[in-house]
C-alpha cells in the first residue's frame, strides 16, 4: 500500500479571500504531496510496515526501525495532520457551532468568543512551526481543550481526540498574510468548518482506548 495524497473537498480558490488559491495550491499540491512522497520513500525498505496506516505509524513509532523513525514521525504526521486540516475548512461554513458542541464549548470555555480568543492566542504564541487544536479528552469528562503541537505532532498520541485544527506553519499563510500570523488566525474563522467539528464531536466511539480502532476512526475522515 502506497500512501496517497487525498483530494481536496473543494477547489483551490474556494476559500478566497481568507485563504488564497496560490497558498492552497502550494500547500496541498507541493507541501502535503511531499510529505506523502517522503513517507513512502522512508517506508520503502520495510515491507512489514507497508500495510500500516499513517496514523498507526504515528501511534506506534516504537515499532518503526530507528533509522526511519524521525522521517516517519515527520512525514506521517504531516500527512495525517494535513488530511484533517483540509476538512477543518469549508467554503460553506455556517460560522458557529450548534447543539451539543456549542453547549460544551460554553461549558468548557465560557463562550464561543472566549474559545476563539484562546485558540487564536495559542496559535499566535506557538514558537516556530506547528498546529493549534481543539481537542476532546478521551477519558473522563470529555473536556474540550485548546492545545498546540510542534512540527507535525498530533495530540491523539497523548490521548486527545482532534475536533478542529488549524495549521500555524508559515507556509499556511505567508503569501497572503506575510508575517502576520495573528491576522491569519483571525481570518481563518471565516472558513472554519463547524459541521465537520460537530461530526467529529458527536461521533460514537471517540473514547475507545484501542489504537487500531483509533487509526480507523481518524483516517476514515482523512
Ligand atoms: Mn501545512
CSV table of C-alpha atoms and ligand atoms in Angstrom, one decimal:
chain,number,residue,atom,x,y,z
A,1,UNK,CA,0.0,0.0,0.0
A,2,UNK,CA,1.4,3.4,-1.0
A,3,UNK,CA,0.2,6.4,0.8
A,4,UNK,CA,-1.6,8.8,-1.5
A,5,UNK,CA,-2.5,12.5,-1.5
A,6,UNK,CA,-6.2,12.9,-0.7
A,7,UNK,CA,-8.3,15.1,-3.0
A,8,UNK,CA,-9.4,18.4,-1.6
A,9,UNK,CA,-13.1,18.5,-0.9
A,10,UNK,CA,-13.3,21.9,-2.7
A,11,UNK,CA,-11.2,23.7,-5.3
A,12,UNK,CA,-8.1,25.7,-4.6
A,13,UNK,CA,-9.9,29.1,-4.9
A,14,UNK,CA,-12.9,28.1,-2.8
A,15,UNK,CA,-11.6,29.6,0.4
A,16,UNK,CA,-10.8,33.0,-1.1
A,17,UNK,CA,-10.2,35.7,0.1
A,18,UNK,CA,-9.4,34.3,3.6
A,19,UNK,CA,-7.1,31.6,2.3
A,20,UNK,CA,-5.8,32.3,-1.2
A,21,UNK,CA,-5.8,29.9,-4.1
A,22,UNK,CA,-2.0,30.0,-4.6
A,23,UNK,CA,-1.4,29.2,-1.0
A,24,UNK,CA,-3.8,26.3,-1.2
A,25,UNK,CA,-2.2,25.0,-4.4
A,26,UNK,CA,1.3,25.0,-3.0
A,27,UNK,CA,0.1,23.8,0.4
A,28,UNK,CA,-1.8,20.8,-0.9
A,29,UNK,CA,0.0,20.1,-4.2
A,30,UNK,CA,3.5,20.6,-3.0
A,31,UNK,CA,3.8,20.5,0.8
A,32,UNK,CA,1.3,17.8,1.6
A,33,UNK,CA,2.3,15.9,-1.6
A,34,UNK,CA,6.0,15.9,-0.4
A,35,UNK,CA,5.1,14.5,3.0
A,36,UNK,CA,3.3,11.6,1.2
A,37,UNK,CA,6.2,11.0,-1.1
A,38,UNK,CA,8.8,11.2,1.7
A,39,UNK,CA,6.7,8.8,3.8
A,40,UNK,CA,6.6,6.3,1.0
A,41,UNK,CA,10.3,6.7,0.5
A,42,UNK,CA,11.1,6.2,4.2
A,43,UNK,CA,9.0,3.1,4.4
A,44,UNK,CA,10.4,1.5,1.2
A,45,UNK,CA,13.0,-0.7,2.9
A,46,UNK,CA,10.4,-2.0,5.5
A,47,UNK,CA,7.8,-4.2,3.8
A,48,UNK,CA,6.4,-5.2,7.2
A,49,UNK,CA,5.1,-1.6,7.5
A,50,UNK,CA,3.6,-1.2,4.0
A,51,UNK,CA,0.1,-2.1,5.1
A,52,UNK,CA,0.0,0.2,8.1
A,53,UNK,CA,-2.0,3.5,8.0
A,54,UNK,CA,-0.2,6.7,8.6
A,55,UNK,CA,-1.9,7.1,11.9
A,56,UNK,CA,-1.0,3.6,13.0
A,57,UNK,CA,2.6,4.5,12.3
A,58,UNK,CA,2.3,7.7,14.4
A,59,UNK,CA,0.8,5.8,17.3
A,60,UNK,CA,3.3,3.0,17.1
A,61,UNK,CA,6.6,4.8,16.4
A,62,UNK,CA,8.4,2.4,18.7
A,63,UNK,CA,7.7,-0.3,16.1
A,64,UNK,CA,9.3,1.7,13.3
A,65,UNK,CA,13.0,0.9,12.9
A,66,UNK,CA,15.1,3.6,14.5
A,67,UNK,CA,16.8,4.7,11.3
A,68,UNK,CA,13.4,5.6,9.8
A,69,UNK,CA,11.7,6.8,12.9
A,70,UNK,CA,12.3,10.6,12.6
A,71,UNK,CA,11.3,10.6,8.9
A,72,UNK,CA,8.2,8.6,9.6
A,73,UNK,CA,7.2,10.8,12.5
A,74,UNK,CA,7.6,14.0,10.5
A,75,UNK,CA,6.0,12.8,7.3
A,76,UNK,CA,3.2,10.5,8.6
A,77,UNK,CA,2.4,13.4,10.9
A,78,UNK,CA,2.4,15.8,8.0
A,79,UNK,CA,0.1,13.5,6.0
A,80,UNK,CA,-2.3,12.9,8.9
A,81,UNK,CA,-2.5,16.5,10.0
A,82,UNK,CA,-3.0,18.0,6.6
A,83,UNK,CA,-5.7,15.4,5.8
A,84,UNK,CA,-7.5,16.6,8.9
A,85,UNK,CA,-6.8,20.2,8.1
A,86,UNK,CA,-8.4,20.3,4.6
A,87,UNK,CA,-11.6,19.1,6.2
A,88,UNK,CA,-11.4,21.6,9.0
A,89,UNK,CA,-12.1,24.3,6.4
A,90,UNK,CA,-15.1,24.8,4.2
A,91,UNK,CA,-16.3,27.4,1.7
A,92,UNK,CA,-19.8,26.9,3.0
A,93,UNK,CA,-19.4,27.1,6.8
A,94,UNK,CA,-22.2,28.3,8.9
A,95,UNK,CA,-19.9,30.3,11.1
A,96,UNK,CA,-20.8,28.9,14.5
A,97,UNK,CA,-21.3,25.5,16.1
A,98,UNK,CA,-24.8,24.4,17.2
A,99,UNK,CA,-26.2,21.7,19.5
A,100,UNK,CA,-24.1,19.7,21.9
A,101,UNK,CA,-20.7,21.0,20.6
A,102,UNK,CA,-21.9,24.6,21.2
A,103,UNK,CA,-23.1,23.7,24.7
A,104,UNK,CA,-19.8,22.0,25.5
A,105,UNK,CA,-17.7,25.0,24.2
A,106,UNK,CA,-19.8,27.2,26.5
A,107,UNK,CA,-19.3,24.8,29.4
A,108,UNK,CA,-15.5,24.5,29.0
A,109,UNK,CA,-14.5,28.0,27.7
A,110,UNK,CA,-17.3,30.3,28.9
A,111,UNK,CA,-18.4,31.2,25.4
A,112,UNK,CA,-17.6,30.8,21.7
A,113,UNK,CA,-15.8,34.1,21.6
A,114,UNK,CA,-13.7,33.1,24.6
A,115,UNK,CA,-12.9,29.8,22.9
A,116,UNK,CA,-11.9,31.5,19.7
A,117,UNK,CA,-9.7,34.0,21.5
A,118,UNK,CA,-8.0,31.1,23.4
A,119,UNK,CA,-7.4,29.2,20.2
A,120,UNK,CA,-6.0,32.2,18.3
A,121,UNK,CA,-3.8,33.2,21.2
A,122,UNK,CA,-2.4,29.6,21.4
A,123,UNK,CA,-1.7,29.6,17.7
A,124,UNK,CA,-0.1,33.0,17.9
A,125,UNK,CA,2.1,32.1,20.8
A,126,UNK,CA,3.5,29.0,19.1
A,127,UNK,CA,7.2,29.4,18.5
A,128,UNK,CA,8.2,28.1,15.1
A,129,UNK,CA,6.1,25.7,13.1
A,130,UNK,CA,3.2,23.8,14.5
A,131,UNK,CA,-0.5,23.3,14.8
A,132,UNK,CA,-3.3,24.6,17.0
A,133,UNK,CA,-6.1,22.2,18.0
A,134,UNK,CA,-9.4,22.0,19.7
A,135,UNK,CA,-9.4,18.5,21.3
A,136,UNK,CA,-11.6,16.4,23.4
A,137,UNK,CA,-10.3,14.3,26.3
A,138,UNK,CA,-10.6,10.7,25.5
A,139,UNK,CA,-11.1,9.7,29.1
A,140,UNK,CA,-13.1,11.2,32.0
A,141,UNK,CA,-15.4,14.1,31.4
A,142,UNK,CA,-14.6,14.5,27.7
A,143,UNK,CA,-13.5,18.1,28.4
A,144,UNK,CA,-12.6,20.3,25.5
A,145,UNK,CA,-9.2,21.8,25.4
A,146,UNK,CA,-7.1,24.1,23.3
A,147,UNK,CA,-3.5,22.8,22.7
A,148,UNK,CA,-0.7,23.2,20.3
A,149,UNK,CA,1.8,20.7,18.8
A,150,UNK,CA,5.2,21.5,17.3
A,151,UNK,CA,6.4,20.1,13.9
A,152,UNK,CA,3.7,17.6,12.7
A,153,UNK,CA,2.9,16.0,16.1
A,154,UNK,CA,-0.7,15.0,16.6
A,155,UNK,CA,-2.5,15.2,20.0
A,156,UNK,CA,-4.0,11.8,19.5
A,157,UNK,CA,-0.7,10.4,20.5
A,158,UNK,CA,-1.3,11.8,24.0
A,159,UNK,CA,-4.9,10.8,24.2
A,160,UNK,CA,-6.6,13.9,22.9
A,161,UNK,CA,-9.1,13.5,20.1
A,162,UNK,CA,-8.9,16.2,17.5
A,163,UNK,CA,-12.2,18.2,16.9
A,164,UNK,CA,-10.8,21.2,14.9
A,165,UNK,CA,-7.4,22.1,13.7
A,166,UNK,CA,-5.5,25.0,12.2
A,167,UNK,CA,-2.1,24.9,10.5
A,168,UNK,CA,0.2,27.5,12.0
A,169,UNK,CA,3.2,26.8,9.8
A,170,UNK,CA,4.3,29.9,7.8
A,171,UNK,CA,3.5,28.1,4.5
A,172,UNK,CA,-0.2,28.1,5.5
A,173,UNK,CA,-0.4,31.9,5.4
A,174,UNK,CA,2.7,33.7,4.4
A,175,UNK,CA,1.8,34.6,0.8
A,176,UNK,CA,-1.4,36.4,1.8
A,177,UNK,CA,-0.7,37.5,5.4
A,178,UNK,CA,3.1,37.7,5.3
A,179,UNK,CA,4.4,37.6,8.8
A,180,UNK,CA,1.1,38.5,10.4
A,181,UNK,CA,0.1,35.1,11.8
A,182,UNK,CA,-2.4,36.7,14.2
A,183,UNK,CA,-4.3,38.2,11.3
A,184,UNK,CA,-4.4,34.8,9.6
A,185,UNK,CA,-5.6,33.1,12.7
A,186,UNK,CA,-8.4,35.7,13.0
A,187,UNK,CA,-9.4,35.5,9.3
A,188,UNK,CA,-9.4,31.7,9.4
A,189,UNK,CA,-12.6,31.6,11.4
A,190,UNK,CA,-14.4,32.7,8.2
A,191,UNK,CA,-13.6,29.2,6.8
A,192,UNK,CA,-13.6,27.1,9.9
A,193,UNK,CA,-15.7,24.0,9.2
A,194,UNK,CA,-18.1,23.7,12.2
A,195,UNK,CA,-20.1,21.0,10.5
A,196,UNK,CA,-17.0,18.8,10.4
A,197,UNK,CA,-16.1,19.7,14.0
A,198,UNK,CA,-19.6,18.8,15.1
A,199,UNK,CA,-19.4,15.5,13.2
A,200,UNK,CA,-16.2,14.6,15.0
A,201,UNK,CA,-17.5,15.7,18.3
A,202,UNK,CA,-20.7,13.7,18.1
A,203,UNK,CA,-19.0,10.6,16.6
A,204,UNK,CA,-19.7,7.5,18.7
A,205,UNK,CA,-16.7,5.5,19.9
A,206,UNK,CA,-14.4,8.5,20.1
A,207,UNK,CA,-13.2,7.4,23.5
A,208,UNK,CA,-12.1,3.9,22.7
A,209,UNK,CA,-8.7,3.2,24.0
A,210,UNK,CA,-7.7,0.8,21.3
A,211,UNK,CA,-5.1,2.2,18.9
A,212,UNK,CA,-6.1,0.3,15.8
A,213,UNK,CA,-9.6,1.5,16.2
A,214,UNK,CA,-8.3,5.0,16.7
A,215,UNK,CA,-6.4,4.6,13.4
A,216,UNK,CA,-9.5,3.5,11.6
A,217,UNK,CA,-11.5,6.3,13.1
A,218,UNK,CA,-9.2,9.1,12.3
A,219,UNK,CA,-8.1,8.0,8.8
A,220,UNK,CA,-11.7,7.4,7.7
A,221,UNK,CA,-12.2,11.1,7.9
A,222,UNK,CA,-8.8,11.8,6.4
B,1,LIG,MN1,0.9,22.8,6.4
